PDB file of C-alpha atoms in Angstrom:
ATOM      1  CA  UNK A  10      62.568 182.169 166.678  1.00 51.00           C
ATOM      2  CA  UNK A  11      59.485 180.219 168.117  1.00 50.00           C
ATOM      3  CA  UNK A  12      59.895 177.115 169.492  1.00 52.00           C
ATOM      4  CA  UNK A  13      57.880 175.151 166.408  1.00 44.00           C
ATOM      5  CA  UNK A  14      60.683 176.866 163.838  1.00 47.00           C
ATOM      6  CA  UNK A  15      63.819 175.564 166.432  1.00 45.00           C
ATOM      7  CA  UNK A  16      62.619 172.045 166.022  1.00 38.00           C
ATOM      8  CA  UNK A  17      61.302 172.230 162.600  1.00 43.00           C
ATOM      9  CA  UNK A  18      65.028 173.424 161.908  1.00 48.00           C
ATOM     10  CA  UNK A  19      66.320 170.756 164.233  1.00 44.00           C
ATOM     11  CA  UNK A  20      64.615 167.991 162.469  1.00 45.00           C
ATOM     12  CA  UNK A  21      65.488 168.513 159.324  1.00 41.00           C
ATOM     13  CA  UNK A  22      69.216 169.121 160.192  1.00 40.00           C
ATOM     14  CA  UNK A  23      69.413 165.777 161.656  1.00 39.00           C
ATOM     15  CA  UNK A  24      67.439 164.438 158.886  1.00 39.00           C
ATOM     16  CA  UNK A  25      69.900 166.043 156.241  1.00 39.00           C
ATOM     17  CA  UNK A  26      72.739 164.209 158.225  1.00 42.00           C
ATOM     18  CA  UNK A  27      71.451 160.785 158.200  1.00 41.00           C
ATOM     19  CA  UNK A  28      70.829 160.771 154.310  1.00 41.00           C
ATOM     20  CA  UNK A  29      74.403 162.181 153.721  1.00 40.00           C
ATOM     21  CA  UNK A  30      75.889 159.308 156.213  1.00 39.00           C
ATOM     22  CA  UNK A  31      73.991 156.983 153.912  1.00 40.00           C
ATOM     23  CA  UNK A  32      74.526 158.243 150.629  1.00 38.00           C
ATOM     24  CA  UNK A  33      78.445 157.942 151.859  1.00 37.00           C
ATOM     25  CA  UNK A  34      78.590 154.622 152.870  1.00 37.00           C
ATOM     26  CA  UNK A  35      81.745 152.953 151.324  1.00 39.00           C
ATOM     27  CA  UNK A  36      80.088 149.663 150.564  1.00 42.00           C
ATOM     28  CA  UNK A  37      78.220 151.769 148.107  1.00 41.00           C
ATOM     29  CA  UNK A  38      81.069 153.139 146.854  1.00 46.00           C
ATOM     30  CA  UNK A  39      83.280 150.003 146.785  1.00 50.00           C
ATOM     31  CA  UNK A  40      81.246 148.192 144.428  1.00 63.00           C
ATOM     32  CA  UNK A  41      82.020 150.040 141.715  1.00 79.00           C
ATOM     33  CA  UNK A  42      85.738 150.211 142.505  1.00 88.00           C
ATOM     34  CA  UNK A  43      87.031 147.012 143.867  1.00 95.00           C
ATOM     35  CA  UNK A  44      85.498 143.809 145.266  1.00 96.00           C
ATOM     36  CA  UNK A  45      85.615 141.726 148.442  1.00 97.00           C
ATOM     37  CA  UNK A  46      87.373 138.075 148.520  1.00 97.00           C
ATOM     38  CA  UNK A  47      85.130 135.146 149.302  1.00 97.00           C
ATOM     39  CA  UNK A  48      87.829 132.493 149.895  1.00 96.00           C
ATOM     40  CA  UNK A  49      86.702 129.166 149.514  1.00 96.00           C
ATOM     41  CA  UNK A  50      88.161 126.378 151.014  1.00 95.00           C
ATOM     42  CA  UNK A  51      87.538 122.751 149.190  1.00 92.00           C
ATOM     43  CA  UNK A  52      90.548 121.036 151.022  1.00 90.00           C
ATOM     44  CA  UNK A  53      89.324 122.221 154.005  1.00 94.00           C
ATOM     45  CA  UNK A  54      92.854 122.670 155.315  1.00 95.00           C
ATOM     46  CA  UNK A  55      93.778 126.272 155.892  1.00 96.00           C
ATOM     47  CA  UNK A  56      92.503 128.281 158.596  1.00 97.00           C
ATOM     48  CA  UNK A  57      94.086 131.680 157.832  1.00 97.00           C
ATOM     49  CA  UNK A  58      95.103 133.223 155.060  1.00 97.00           C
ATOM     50  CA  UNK A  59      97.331 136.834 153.996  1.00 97.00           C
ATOM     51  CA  UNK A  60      95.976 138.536 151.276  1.00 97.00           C
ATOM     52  CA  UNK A  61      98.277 141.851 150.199  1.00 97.00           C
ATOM     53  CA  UNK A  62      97.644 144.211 147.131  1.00 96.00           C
ATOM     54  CA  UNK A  63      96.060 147.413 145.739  1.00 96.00           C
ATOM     55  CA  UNK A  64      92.423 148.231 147.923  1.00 96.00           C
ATOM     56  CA  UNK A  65      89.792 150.291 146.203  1.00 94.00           C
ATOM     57  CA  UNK A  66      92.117 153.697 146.177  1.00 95.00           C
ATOM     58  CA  UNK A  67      94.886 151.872 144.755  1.00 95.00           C
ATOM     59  CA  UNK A  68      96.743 151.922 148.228  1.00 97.00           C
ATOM     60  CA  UNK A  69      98.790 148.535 148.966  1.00 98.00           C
ATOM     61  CA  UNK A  70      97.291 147.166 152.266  1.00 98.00           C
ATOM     62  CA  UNK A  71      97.576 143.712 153.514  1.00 97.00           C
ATOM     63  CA  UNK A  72      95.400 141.982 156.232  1.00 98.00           C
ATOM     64  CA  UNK A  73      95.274 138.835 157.814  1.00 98.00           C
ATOM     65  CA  UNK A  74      91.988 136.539 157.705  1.00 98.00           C
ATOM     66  CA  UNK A  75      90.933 133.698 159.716  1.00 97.00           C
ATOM     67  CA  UNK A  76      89.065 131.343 157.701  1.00 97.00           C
ATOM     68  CA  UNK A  77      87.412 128.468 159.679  1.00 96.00           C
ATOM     69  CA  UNK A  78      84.807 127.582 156.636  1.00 97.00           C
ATOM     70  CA  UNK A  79      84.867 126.220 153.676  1.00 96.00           C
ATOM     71  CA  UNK A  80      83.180 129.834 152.281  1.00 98.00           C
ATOM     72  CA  UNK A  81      84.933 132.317 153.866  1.00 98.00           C
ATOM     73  CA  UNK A  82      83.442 135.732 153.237  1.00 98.00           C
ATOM     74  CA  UNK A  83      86.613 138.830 154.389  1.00 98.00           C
ATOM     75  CA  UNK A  84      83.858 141.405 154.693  1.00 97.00           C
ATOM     76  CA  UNK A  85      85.387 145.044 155.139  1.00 96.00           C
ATOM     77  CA  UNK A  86      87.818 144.948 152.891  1.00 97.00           C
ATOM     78  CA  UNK A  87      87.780 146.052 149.352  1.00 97.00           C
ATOM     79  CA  UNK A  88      90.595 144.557 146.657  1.00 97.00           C
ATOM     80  CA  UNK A  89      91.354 145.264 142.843  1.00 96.00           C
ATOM     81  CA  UNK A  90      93.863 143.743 140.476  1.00 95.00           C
ATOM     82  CA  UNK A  91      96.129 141.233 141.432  1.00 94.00           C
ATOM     83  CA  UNK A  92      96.322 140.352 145.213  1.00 96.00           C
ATOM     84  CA  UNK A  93      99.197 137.444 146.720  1.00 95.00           C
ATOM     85  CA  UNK A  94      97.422 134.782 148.489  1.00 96.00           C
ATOM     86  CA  UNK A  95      99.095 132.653 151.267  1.00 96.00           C
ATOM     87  CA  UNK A  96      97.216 130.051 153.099  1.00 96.00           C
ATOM     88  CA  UNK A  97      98.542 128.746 157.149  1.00 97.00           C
ATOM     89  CA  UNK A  98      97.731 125.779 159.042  1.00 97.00           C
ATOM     90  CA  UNK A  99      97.010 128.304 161.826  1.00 97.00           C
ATOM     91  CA  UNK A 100      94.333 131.046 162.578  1.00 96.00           C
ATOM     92  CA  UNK A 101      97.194 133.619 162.743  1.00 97.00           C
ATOM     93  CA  UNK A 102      99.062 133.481 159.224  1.00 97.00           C
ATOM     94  CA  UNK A 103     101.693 131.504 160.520  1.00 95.00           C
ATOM     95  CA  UNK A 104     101.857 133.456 163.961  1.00 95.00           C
ATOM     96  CA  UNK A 105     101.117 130.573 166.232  1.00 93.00           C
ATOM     97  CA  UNK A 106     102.962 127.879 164.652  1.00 93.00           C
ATOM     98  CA  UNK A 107     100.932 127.518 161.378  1.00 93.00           C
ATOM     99  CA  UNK A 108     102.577 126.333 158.311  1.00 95.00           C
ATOM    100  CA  UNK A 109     102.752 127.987 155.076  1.00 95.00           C
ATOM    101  CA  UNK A 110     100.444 125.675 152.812  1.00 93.00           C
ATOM    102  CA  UNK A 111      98.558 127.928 150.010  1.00 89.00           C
ATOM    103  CA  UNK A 112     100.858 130.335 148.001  1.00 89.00           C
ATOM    104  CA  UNK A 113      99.277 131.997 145.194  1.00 86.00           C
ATOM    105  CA  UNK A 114     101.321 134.988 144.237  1.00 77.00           C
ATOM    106  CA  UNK A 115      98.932 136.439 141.425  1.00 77.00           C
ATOM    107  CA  UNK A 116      95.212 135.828 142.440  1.00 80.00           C
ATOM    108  CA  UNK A 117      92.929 137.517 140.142  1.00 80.00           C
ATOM    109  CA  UNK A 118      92.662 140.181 139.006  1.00 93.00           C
ATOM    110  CA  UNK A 119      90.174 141.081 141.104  1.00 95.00           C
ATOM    111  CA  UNK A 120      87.712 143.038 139.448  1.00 94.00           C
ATOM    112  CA  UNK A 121      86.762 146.939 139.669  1.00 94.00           C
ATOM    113  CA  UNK A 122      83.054 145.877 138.552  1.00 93.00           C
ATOM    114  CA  UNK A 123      80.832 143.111 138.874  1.00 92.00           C
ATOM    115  CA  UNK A 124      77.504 142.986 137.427  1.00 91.00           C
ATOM    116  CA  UNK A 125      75.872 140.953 140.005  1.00 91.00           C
ATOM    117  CA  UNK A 126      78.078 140.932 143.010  1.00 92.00           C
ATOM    118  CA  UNK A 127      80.878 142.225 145.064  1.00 94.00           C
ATOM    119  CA  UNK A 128      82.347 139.559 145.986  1.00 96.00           C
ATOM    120  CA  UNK A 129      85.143 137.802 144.202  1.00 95.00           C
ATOM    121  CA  UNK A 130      86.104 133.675 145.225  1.00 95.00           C
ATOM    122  CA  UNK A 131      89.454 132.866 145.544  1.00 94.00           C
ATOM    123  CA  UNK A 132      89.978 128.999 145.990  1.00 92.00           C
ATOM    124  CA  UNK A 133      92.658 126.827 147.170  1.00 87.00           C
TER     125      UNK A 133
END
């Protein structure tokens, strides 16, 4: 095989690659299937919350945010249906100190589908 055909070849293996990697992307994927939180803070008085409930495959995760804004967009992660909401005093849920302030057991349901967004605002 002549040079020309190895990197021919070469090229469009690694060109084949990238468009699968981005054809696969999650966020792509997610959209359809779950959305992510915006949490929006009018009080301006919590600066962490705990969200737990079913992600995009219907798996129960739970994560802890720090929210230091009044819109607080948790990028990454990808919710549906209901989701329990607690709000701390503290950037660490409640792991340096914070107080317990926000409790919102049923938040939602988050959406599988939104027309004109992912994202999905949960306020205090």
């Amino acid at each position: 095989m002549s040079i020309t055909s190895r990197l021919a070849k070469a090229g469009a293996i690694t060109l084949f690659g990238a468009a699968a990697l981005g054809l696969g992307s999650g966020s792509a994927f997610a959209g359809g299937n779950g959305q992510q939180i915006n949490f929006h803070d009018r009080l301006g008085t919590v600066y962490s919350v705990s969200i737990a409930g079913s992600n995009q495959n219907g798996q129960y995760v739970e994560g802890c945010f720090s929210t230091p804004n009044i819109d607080n967009y948790l990028s990454g992660w990808w919710w549906k249906g209901y989701v329990a909401v607690g709000g701390y005093t503290d950037g660490n849920c409640g792991k340096s100190g914070g107080r317990l302030i926000l409790t919102n057991p049923a938040a939602g349901p988050v959406p599988e589908y939104q027309a004109n967004s992912d994202w999905y605002t949960i306020s205090d």
